[in-house]
């Protein structure tokens, strides 16, 4: 084919746009701790950054609108006695943030109203925690809020456990026991299931409120850390990790049958940094940010696989990265996602992922309803076993600067997070289901005798020879009919009927030669109750006016004549002697043409052989002349050497 098929996608041309230095957050001291965490988190108002602080652990909160270089001294969120390893923002309260530390504690903080880094005080006042939670015996490495229930979050620790906390009571209500250190965790859309990866190379799906792993399968086989992210309302999980050969991999898992990833592991590259996955439920895209490299890949989830879209490339590597919630992106610039990456542990650079569009209005096809800031249930309801999706908001109201409008729940939301698409096994069964056989041509209804004649006449017009058309134009007054088409002898490709004098038909059609196979096919498709038609009446010498309107002539049926003869028992009669003579003359002409072509090919082959011989002779002469020139140069060189030697001997004698 001349072109190639391109997969249709609204996000095929999405691109990442970096920010100028004045639009970055400069003058930071990002923590240099080696614990595998994102280092920073973002919500619609603030950024939280793990801070390199002395005298205990701390983290900084940066308002998103305060860009540029930060003051030398800023108010920090202090309280931990060891380094802060992770932070997370409440999805339903923009001013509530939780922190996990190496001191085995989890603290809850509330950002003050009108909080700013630019103060007139020489010594900025640090922020103290509003709640201190204890329950782990070793360092707490991760903290993550529940996406559906208010004031519920999960933590992981070096004591091989993951705990689920109730903020209102300040105690851990549930404990999930692992066999090794947990490396990552992610909630599903309803907050009822949790996926974790651990250092024992296992992928676990937890029914949190039952405190048991409903699925436990081998994950990535490499020795380095692996990550997992739940793909929104899908019953799918994406993981990143390493192979035994330290190649970075991407896996897509069906949580119902997670024996192995769908389609196997996809190898990304051989870079040593951990690949951090982020899922965007609005665009159905997966973003992969590599720690230690400056690239961010993004894939679109379609047809139960990840389709590669493009890659944002930068020479500045990132150590930490965080993504903004969908309700906070800049929809006036068609921004579908915004990332914040830490560069050189000194500044944070925003990266906007934009879908190029010329229209300036709201693009509803790339901005479906997104999760808002209202929870689906309270903490007590969640611990009592309720399951629900958080309400979604219409992003067009946010685009117009209005209060977010809650949209009616979809069928998927009404089912409380049950996946609507079929599993891969069900899809496979559908594909293997027998398909109805297509209807055979000319079978329903079967053609009548008149329709068969008309069809043969149309095919005769289609395969008409130019020579016969010229002969037909010569006599426009006289109409003739032939004896019909007769069964051709074996080996003949075309039969040319000989016209005979007959009465002019009502709808004359151009008579021409029809391939034998077409005649046999059409004759075999007649009704069994009707005799086989051996002769189809066709008219000769069609006027030019009738030829000009081909479509009108073909729509008119050919009237049967009295010259049709089916022979005894409906068998076709033998072909006329004139037809045999004409056929033999045609075969002779074809034979003469083939002989002429063979002679031409033989002459060309001889000429090619002569030219090849001449080329070989030229090569031989060139090589001989080259060797002669080489010998002459050698003799000249020997002469020069001999002359130099004689001169040295003369100088020695004198």
XYZ file of C-alpha atoms in Angstrom:
654
model
C 0.000 0.000 0.000
C 1.065 3.560 -0.588
C 0.509 4.688 3.027
C 0.555 3.190 6.471
C -2.125 2.909 9.096
C -1.804 5.210 12.109
C -3.602 4.446 15.355
C -6.292 7.026 16.069
C -5.759 8.847 19.371
C -6.530 12.298 20.759
C -3.252 12.232 22.662
C -0.933 11.091 19.884
C 0.659 14.560 19.625
C 0.896 15.350 23.332
C 4.189 17.024 24.238
C 6.002 18.141 27.376
C 6.885 21.813 27.804
C 9.557 22.853 30.281
C 9.465 26.110 32.235
C 11.778 29.080 32.219
C 14.028 29.517 35.229
C 11.949 32.392 36.612
C 8.908 30.076 36.571
C 10.727 27.462 38.680
C 11.116 27.202 42.450
C 14.772 27.966 43.118
C 16.931 28.078 46.221
C 15.834 24.742 47.713
C 17.697 22.204 49.809
C 16.061 18.932 48.863
C 16.833 15.967 51.105
C 19.653 13.760 49.910
C 18.411 10.657 51.730
C 18.735 7.486 49.661
C 15.320 6.040 50.599
C 13.240 5.256 47.512
C 10.501 7.878 47.628
C 9.137 10.618 45.392
C 10.668 13.399 47.576
C 7.824 15.790 46.723
C 4.023 15.820 46.430
C 1.647 18.397 44.947
C -1.955 19.487 45.402
C -3.877 22.392 43.793
C -2.351 24.902 46.257
C 0.977 23.646 47.624
C 4.094 21.618 47.086
C 5.603 19.539 49.897
C 9.350 18.848 49.648
C 11.534 16.662 51.865
C 14.063 19.120 53.301
C 17.736 18.711 54.091
C 17.633 19.965 57.689
C 19.881 19.609 60.705
C 18.728 18.836 64.221
C 15.950 16.483 63.179
C 13.692 15.984 60.209
C 11.667 18.642 58.384
C 9.897 19.315 55.150
C 8.927 22.486 53.331
C 5.570 23.569 51.968
C 5.746 25.898 48.954
C 2.690 27.764 47.645
C 2.393 27.135 43.910
C 2.035 30.820 43.071
C 5.295 31.821 44.830
C 7.699 31.075 41.997
C 11.253 32.242 41.531
C 14.029 32.181 44.091
C 12.948 31.447 47.624
C 14.172 33.436 50.658
C 17.269 32.243 52.490
C 15.181 31.356 55.543
C 11.723 29.925 55.154
C 9.260 28.482 57.681
C 9.648 24.688 57.823
C 7.382 21.985 59.132
C 9.518 20.640 61.981
C 8.763 18.050 64.605
C 10.343 14.747 63.584
C 13.509 13.652 65.325
C 14.841 11.952 62.182
C 14.808 12.624 58.467
C 11.425 12.881 56.742
C 11.077 10.094 54.163
C 7.674 10.772 52.577
C 4.704 13.158 52.588
C 1.194 13.080 51.154
C -1.691 15.552 50.801
C -5.264 14.768 51.687
C -7.330 14.548 48.463
C -10.292 16.248 50.210
C -8.522 18.927 52.273
C -5.896 21.058 50.535
C -4.460 22.184 53.898
C -3.982 18.748 55.498
C -0.687 16.922 54.940
C 0.831 13.801 56.503
C 4.522 13.001 56.884
C 6.422 9.741 57.498
C 9.849 9.701 59.082
C 12.810 7.567 59.985
C 11.822 8.002 63.654
C 8.937 5.490 63.175
C 6.355 8.250 63.596
C 3.593 9.640 61.394
C 2.674 13.297 61.877
C -0.336 15.225 60.646
C 0.002 18.917 59.815
C -2.337 21.727 58.895
C -1.050 24.519 56.691
C -2.026 27.909 58.162
C -4.411 30.146 56.256
C -2.639 32.698 54.026
C 0.588 30.737 54.415
C 3.556 32.352 52.646
C 7.300 31.859 52.481
C 7.945 35.589 52.281
C 7.685 37.018 55.779
C 9.033 40.161 57.399
C 10.375 38.262 60.404
C 14.109 37.732 60.567
C 13.562 34.279 62.023
C 10.519 32.639 60.400
C 8.362 30.631 62.758
C 8.320 26.906 62.042
C 5.052 24.977 61.892
C 4.287 22.347 64.532
C 2.300 19.144 63.900
C -1.349 18.910 64.877
C -1.186 15.176 65.582
C 1.545 12.610 66.287
C 0.751 8.988 65.514
C 2.743 6.014 66.768
C 2.299 2.380 65.879
C 5.292 1.212 63.863
C 8.427 -0.149 65.482
C 10.809 0.878 62.702
C 11.091 3.645 60.160
C 7.969 4.635 58.207
C 8.841 4.806 54.524
C 5.569 5.675 52.768
C 2.285 7.396 53.529
C -0.734 7.493 51.188
C -4.274 8.822 51.758
C -7.349 6.810 50.791
C -8.839 8.214 47.528
C -12.499 7.652 48.530
C -12.787 7.834 52.337
C -12.094 10.970 54.348
C -9.314 10.954 56.986
C -8.049 7.466 56.167
C -4.479 6.766 55.081
C -2.035 3.857 54.844
C 1.626 3.653 55.818
C 4.443 1.172 55.229
C 7.331 0.486 57.570
C 10.594 -1.329 57.946
C 8.864 -3.668 60.406
C 7.379 -5.484 57.362
C 3.881 -4.172 57.950
C 1.481 -1.754 56.347
C -1.035 -0.051 58.632
C -4.285 1.762 57.882
C -5.006 4.738 60.134
C -8.102 6.601 61.261
C -7.155 10.265 61.562
C -10.100 11.092 63.817
C -9.048 8.536 66.444
C -5.297 8.755 65.783
C -4.790 4.990 65.907
C -4.014 2.257 63.358
C -7.152 0.189 62.774
C -5.803 -2.399 60.317
C -2.452 -4.130 59.832
C -1.234 -5.884 56.676
C 1.721 -8.184 57.332
C 4.367 -8.680 54.663
C 7.409 -10.935 54.426
C 9.860 -8.107 53.691
C 10.149 -4.323 53.401
C 7.355 -2.744 51.351
C 8.693 -0.702 48.445
C 5.471 0.888 47.127
C 1.708 0.890 47.604
C -1.339 2.164 45.705
C -5.124 2.255 46.352
C -7.830 1.361 43.885
C -10.489 3.961 42.994
C -12.909 2.926 45.764
C -10.203 2.615 48.400
C -11.220 -0.958 49.209
C -8.195 -2.730 47.703
C -4.482 -2.040 47.990
C -1.586 -3.225 45.860
C 1.943 -3.447 47.279
C 5.380 -4.454 46.051
C 8.067 -5.600 48.437
C 11.693 -6.573 48.549
C 10.809 -10.272 48.376
C 9.845 -9.653 44.707
C 6.152 -10.324 45.326
C 3.137 -8.433 44.050
C 0.229 -8.526 46.514
C -3.401 -7.470 46.163
C -4.958 -6.777 49.593
C -8.558 -6.761 50.713
C -7.675 -4.142 53.281
C -10.617 -4.462 55.646
C -10.197 -8.247 55.721
C -6.468 -7.753 56.439
C -5.479 -10.474 54.006
C -3.795 -10.733 50.635
C -6.324 -12.061 48.132
C -3.633 -12.408 45.455
C 0.100 -12.954 45.836
C 2.208 -13.577 42.738
C 5.863 -13.195 41.717
C 6.631 -9.744 40.384
C 9.749 -8.350 38.743
C 12.743 -10.632 39.193
C 15.438 -7.946 39.479
C 17.202 -7.073 42.721
C 16.343 -3.358 42.552
C 13.159 -1.696 43.735
C 9.852 -2.088 41.916
C 6.839 0.233 41.899
C 3.103 -0.340 41.409
C 0.206 1.993 40.601
C -3.496 1.186 40.407
C -5.042 2.312 37.116
C -8.010 4.260 38.452
C -11.369 2.515 38.061
C -9.903 -0.313 35.976
C -9.187 -3.696 37.497
C -5.646 -3.328 36.216
C -2.328 -2.575 37.916
C 0.811 -1.205 36.254
C 4.217 -2.053 37.679
C 7.767 -0.985 36.927
C 10.862 -2.894 37.965
C 13.935 -4.702 36.740
C 14.764 -8.016 35.125
C 17.521 -10.377 36.223
C 19.761 -8.631 33.688
C 18.924 -5.218 35.268
C 16.786 -4.078 32.339
C 13.960 -1.743 33.287
C 10.549 -3.307 32.686
C 6.892 -2.340 32.512
C 4.105 -4.773 33.414
C 0.310 -4.702 33.092
C -1.594 -6.992 35.487
C -5.176 -8.212 35.649
C -5.962 -8.319 39.381
C -8.447 -11.151 38.851
C -5.846 -13.443 37.330
C -2.435 -11.921 38.144
C -0.396 -15.046 37.513
C 1.713 -13.156 35.016
C 1.531 -9.734 33.330
C -0.701 -9.362 30.297
C 1.502 -9.931 27.260
C 4.583 -10.401 29.451
C 6.990 -7.773 30.726
C 7.847 -4.954 28.336
C 11.532 -4.017 28.362
C 12.134 -0.264 28.461
C 15.907 0.272 28.604
C 18.997 -0.589 30.638
C 19.231 2.556 32.804
C 19.859 1.827 36.471
C 17.431 4.359 38.000
C 14.049 3.326 39.392
C 11.127 4.101 37.065
C 8.297 5.939 38.888
C 4.787 5.357 37.424
C 1.910 7.865 37.519
C -1.606 7.162 36.226
C -3.940 9.803 34.746
C -7.492 8.478 34.813
C -8.852 11.302 32.644
C -6.680 10.686 29.597
C -6.066 6.991 30.349
C -2.338 7.659 30.116
C 0.555 6.260 32.128
C 3.609 8.443 32.797
C 6.981 6.870 33.595
C 9.621 9.124 35.148
C 13.067 7.609 35.590
C 15.085 8.556 38.638
C 18.523 9.685 37.586
C 17.535 10.493 33.993
C 15.701 13.500 32.611
C 13.195 11.676 30.412
C 9.493 11.089 31.041
C 7.742 8.537 28.839
C 3.992 8.425 28.462
C 1.758 5.634 27.221
C -1.947 5.416 26.414
C -3.913 2.471 27.759
C -5.988 1.045 24.930
C -7.195 -2.447 23.998
C -5.738 -3.854 27.221
C -2.192 -2.773 26.440
C 0.027 0.284 26.667
C 0.503 2.180 23.406
C 3.658 4.307 23.385
C 2.886 7.969 22.685
C 6.073 9.987 23.061
C 8.782 11.027 25.482
C 9.757 14.259 27.175
C 13.527 14.570 27.053
C 15.711 16.792 29.198
C 19.404 16.995 29.957
C 18.653 17.682 33.637
C 18.088 14.446 35.593
C 15.446 14.276 38.312
C 15.651 12.653 41.732
C 12.101 13.303 42.811
C 8.897 14.004 40.950
C 5.239 14.682 41.708
C 2.115 15.240 39.602
C -0.691 17.747 40.045
C -4.313 16.555 40.465
C -6.371 16.782 37.293
C -8.748 19.451 38.634
C -5.831 21.895 39.006
C -4.333 21.818 35.473
C -4.446 24.841 33.167
C -7.290 23.959 30.786
C -7.001 27.286 28.936
C -3.707 26.031 27.472
C -4.998 22.464 26.896
C -2.751 21.180 29.659
C -3.718 17.610 30.549
C -1.028 16.967 33.164
C 1.631 18.891 35.074
C 4.681 17.413 36.742
C 7.143 18.940 39.214
C 10.650 17.496 39.165
C 13.577 18.264 41.461
C 16.784 19.145 39.639
C 20.208 19.009 41.318
C 18.449 19.115 44.713
C 18.361 22.899 44.374
C 15.250 23.810 42.367
C 11.951 22.364 41.169
C 10.911 22.676 37.532
C 7.263 22.471 36.401
C 6.644 20.481 33.205
C 3.335 20.909 31.365
C 2.010 18.137 29.124
C -0.152 19.763 26.455
C -2.439 18.500 23.720
C -2.009 20.904 20.758
C -5.331 22.425 19.705
C -6.199 25.544 17.710
C -9.576 26.074 19.333
C -9.613 28.367 22.351
C -12.771 27.070 24.032
C -13.205 24.218 26.457
C -12.143 20.879 24.957
C -14.615 18.438 26.443
C -13.148 15.441 24.576
C -9.850 15.650 26.475
C -11.335 16.823 29.784
C -13.873 14.257 31.008
C -15.304 14.666 34.521
C -12.593 14.373 37.153
C -12.547 13.475 40.836
C -13.396 16.499 42.927
C -12.628 17.457 46.520
C -15.611 15.721 48.151
C -15.178 12.265 49.717
C -17.442 9.352 48.935
C -17.824 8.384 52.606
C -16.558 9.114 56.086
C -13.860 7.142 57.844
C -16.438 5.358 60.025
C -18.457 4.282 56.985
C -15.349 3.001 55.262
C -14.250 0.942 58.268
C -17.802 -0.440 58.420
C -17.379 -1.894 54.937
C -18.987 0.611 52.585
C -17.718 0.818 48.982
C -18.248 3.864 46.764
C -16.500 6.072 44.244
C -15.857 9.736 45.052
C -18.111 12.168 43.166
C -16.778 13.744 40.001
C -16.955 17.348 38.865
C -17.517 18.906 35.473
C -14.232 20.524 34.452
C -16.034 22.982 32.171
C -17.345 24.780 35.255
C -13.765 25.058 36.509
C -12.701 26.309 33.076
C -15.318 29.075 33.259
C -14.212 30.128 36.748
C -17.389 28.897 38.431
C -17.943 26.691 41.433
C -17.259 23.039 40.523
C -20.443 21.308 39.430
C -20.909 17.712 40.527
C -21.944 15.424 37.679
C -24.287 12.479 37.937
C -22.508 9.170 38.536
C -21.955 7.034 35.467
C -22.896 3.386 35.213
C -19.412 2.522 36.355
C -19.764 4.768 39.395
C -23.184 3.324 40.203
C -21.638 -0.124 40.266
C -19.213 1.144 42.952
C -16.054 0.655 41.002
C -16.891 -2.592 39.227
C -15.088 -2.729 35.917
C -17.378 -2.589 32.887
C -15.009 -3.975 30.284
C -14.634 -7.722 29.911
C -11.667 -9.682 31.100
C -9.043 -10.853 28.618
C -10.345 -14.422 28.825
C -13.889 -13.293 28.031
C -12.602 -11.189 25.164
C -10.727 -14.192 23.864
C -13.867 -16.320 24.012
C -15.732 -13.666 22.065
C -13.043 -13.664 19.446
C -13.145 -17.462 19.180
C -16.951 -17.542 18.920
C -18.072 -18.676 15.452
C -18.995 -15.837 13.190
C -22.013 -16.104 10.883
C -20.988 -17.103 7.380
C -21.447 -14.368 4.783
C -24.222 -14.838 2.295
C -23.070 -16.287 -1.007
C -23.359 -14.046 -4.020
C -26.310 -14.642 -6.382
C -27.942 -17.038 -3.929
C -30.845 -15.135 -2.362
C -32.995 -14.820 -4.351
C -31.896 -17.011 -7.218
C -31.889 -15.215 -10.559
C -34.567 -15.853 -13.104
C -33.887 -16.670 -16.732
C -34.337 -13.063 -17.830
C -32.036 -11.748 -15.065
C -29.407 -14.283 -16.038
C -29.518 -13.106 -19.661
C -29.260 -9.496 -18.553
C -26.295 -10.303 -16.294
C -24.510 -12.082 -19.145
C -25.133 -9.115 -21.437
C -23.705 -6.702 -18.875
C -20.602 -8.825 -18.457
C -20.269 -8.974 -22.231
C -20.242 -5.169 -22.333
C -17.631 -5.071 -19.567
C -15.196 -7.385 -21.326
C -15.774 -6.092 -24.834
C -12.755 -5.860 -27.126
C -11.866 -2.553 -28.677
C -11.676 -4.117 -32.119
C -15.220 -5.415 -31.934
C -16.448 -2.020 -30.681
C -14.989 -0.390 -33.776
C -16.676 -2.952 -36.020
C -19.994 -2.391 -34.244
C -19.770 1.354 -34.868
C -19.564 0.767 -38.586
C -23.147 -0.369 -38.961
C -25.578 1.599 -36.794
C -28.764 0.762 -38.696
C -28.693 -3.019 -38.653
C -29.442 -5.026 -35.502
C -28.411 -8.625 -35.286
C -28.641 -11.411 -32.780
C -26.311 -14.327 -32.385
C -27.030 -17.920 -31.546
C -25.894 -17.242 -27.975
C -22.927 -18.306 -25.956
C -21.877 -21.890 -26.266
C -19.812 -23.937 -23.879
C -16.153 -23.340 -24.812
C -13.715 -26.129 -25.609
C -11.278 -27.131 -22.866
C -8.358 -24.710 -22.504
C -10.051 -21.742 -24.152
C -9.989 -18.475 -22.183
C -12.458 -16.488 -24.249
C -15.252 -17.437 -26.673
C -16.296 -15.057 -29.405
C -19.819 -15.706 -30.680
C -20.559 -15.239 -34.371
C -23.556 -12.952 -34.941
C -26.435 -14.158 -37.130
C -29.286 -12.317 -38.692
C -32.255 -11.979 -36.371
C -34.975 -9.582 -35.375
C -33.806 -6.482 -33.514
C -34.346 -6.733 -29.782
C -36.179 -4.118 -27.734
C -33.115 -3.252 -25.645
C -30.015 -3.859 -27.781
C -26.719 -4.445 -25.956
C -23.206 -4.677 -27.241
C -22.195 -8.259 -27.889
C -18.677 -9.201 -26.905
C -16.599 -12.049 -25.663
C -17.204 -13.271 -22.100
C -14.647 -15.397 -20.232
C -15.611 -19.012 -20.103
C -15.376 -19.146 -16.313
C -17.895 -16.292 -15.977
C -20.354 -18.062 -18.274
C -20.040 -21.342 -16.395
C -20.476 -19.663 -12.982
C -23.586 -17.820 -14.043
C -25.084 -20.852 -15.719
C -24.532 -23.003 -12.610
C -26.386 -20.531 -10.370
C -29.759 -20.889 -12.097
C -32.717 -22.504 -10.374
C -32.682 -26.315 -10.453
C -36.234 -26.408 -11.840
C -35.210 -24.409 -14.927
C -33.272 -25.858 -17.856
C -29.699 -24.745 -18.346
C -29.499 -21.797 -20.693
C -27.154 -22.592 -23.520
C -27.742 -19.521 -25.684
C -28.141 -15.923 -24.501
C -29.553 -13.583 -27.121
C -27.397 -10.544 -27.626
C -27.791 -7.743 -30.123
C -25.109 -6.536 -32.469
C -24.310 -3.163 -33.996
C -25.529 -0.899 -31.223
C -25.998 2.753 -32.198
C -23.664 5.318 -30.652
C -26.571 6.997 -28.866
C -27.358 3.755 -27.063
C -23.680 3.240 -26.148
C -23.439 6.714 -24.635
C -25.959 5.861 -21.923
C -24.423 2.677 -20.558
C -26.225 2.674 -17.241
C -29.671 3.011 -18.928
C -28.916 0.242 -21.410
C -27.774 -2.123 -18.661
C -30.891 -1.581 -16.577
C -33.170 -2.708 -19.453
C -33.675 -6.497 -19.626
C -32.910 -8.312 -22.842
C -35.991 -9.781 -24.503
C -35.792 -13.478 -25.314
C -35.926 -14.513 -28.941
C -37.082 -17.554 -30.809
C -33.550 -18.399 -31.921
C -32.677 -19.939 -28.567
C -32.062 -23.643 -28.814
C -31.203 -25.769 -25.850
C -30.730 -28.938 -27.824
C -32.074 -32.286 -26.742
C -32.380 -32.594 -22.991
C -31.195 -29.014 -22.422
C -27.604 -29.784 -23.525
C -25.594 -27.028 -25.254
C -25.021 -27.394 -28.986
C -21.574 -27.659 -30.537
C -19.796 -24.427 -31.397
C -20.082 -23.142 -34.979
C -17.213 -23.837 -37.427
C -16.702 -20.081 -37.909
C -16.109 -19.694 -34.155
C -13.524 -22.497 -34.196
C -11.702 -20.905 -37.112
C -11.688 -17.529 -35.390
C -10.419 -19.130 -32.184
C -7.643 -20.942 -34.054
C -6.564 -17.725 -35.756
C -6.452 -15.997 -32.365
C -4.289 -18.776 -30.937
C -1.952 -18.513 -33.924
C -1.568 -14.775 -33.381
C -0.800 -15.346 -29.703
C 1.742 -18.029 -30.615
C 3.471 -15.719 -33.096
C 3.626 -12.945 -30.487
C 5.196 -15.306 -27.961
C 7.781 -16.443 -30.495
C 8.612 -12.839 -31.339
C 9.037 -12.030 -27.642
C 11.299 -15.044 -27.195
C 13.475 -13.894 -30.097
C 13.661 -10.394 -28.622
C 14.629 -11.753 -25.201
C 17.292 -13.975 -26.764
C 18.738 -11.016 -28.675
C 18.817 -8.917 -25.526
C 20.535 -11.738 -23.632
C 23.198 -11.947 -26.339
C 23.714 -8.213 -26.185
C 24.012 -8.338 -22.389
C 26.608 -11.097 -22.720
C 28.618 -8.981 -25.175
C 28.519 -5.963 -22.885
C 29.593 -8.103 -19.938
C 32.538 -9.425 -21.920
C 33.549 -5.889 -22.878
C 33.395 -4.769 -19.249
C 35.531 -7.714 -18.168
C 38.057 -6.875 -20.887
C 38.235 -3.262 -19.748
C 38.791 -4.375 -16.156
C 41.588 -6.685 -17.279
C 43.306 -3.950 -19.282
C 42.977 -1.502 -16.406
C 44.514 -3.978 -13.976
C 47.376 -4.667 -16.423
C 48.049 -0.979 -16.921
C 47.937 -0.475 -13.143
C 50.442 -3.260 -12.588
C 52.691 -1.799 -15.318
C 52.567 1.601 -13.638
C 53.410 -0.004 -10.297
C 56.433 -1.730 -11.813
C 57.612 1.545 -13.336
C 57.325 3.281 -9.965
C 59.271 0.481 -8.326
C 62.067 0.782 -10.913
C 62.240 4.542 -10.451
C 62.384 4.043 -6.684
C 65.207 1.517 -7.062
C 67.098 3.945 -9.265
C 66.760 6.719 -6.699
C 67.947 4.445 -3.937
C 70.918 3.326 -6.023
C 71.856 6.927 -6.812
C 71.698 7.865 -3.101
C 73.871 4.886 -2.240
C 76.485 5.834 -4.837
C 76.548 9.417 -3.588
C 77.188 8.195 -0.036
C 80.052 5.981 -1.290
C 81.610 8.929 -3.117
C 81.392 11.106 -0.037
C 83.069 8.373 2.008
C 85.964 8.073 -0.421
C 86.597 11.810 -0.432
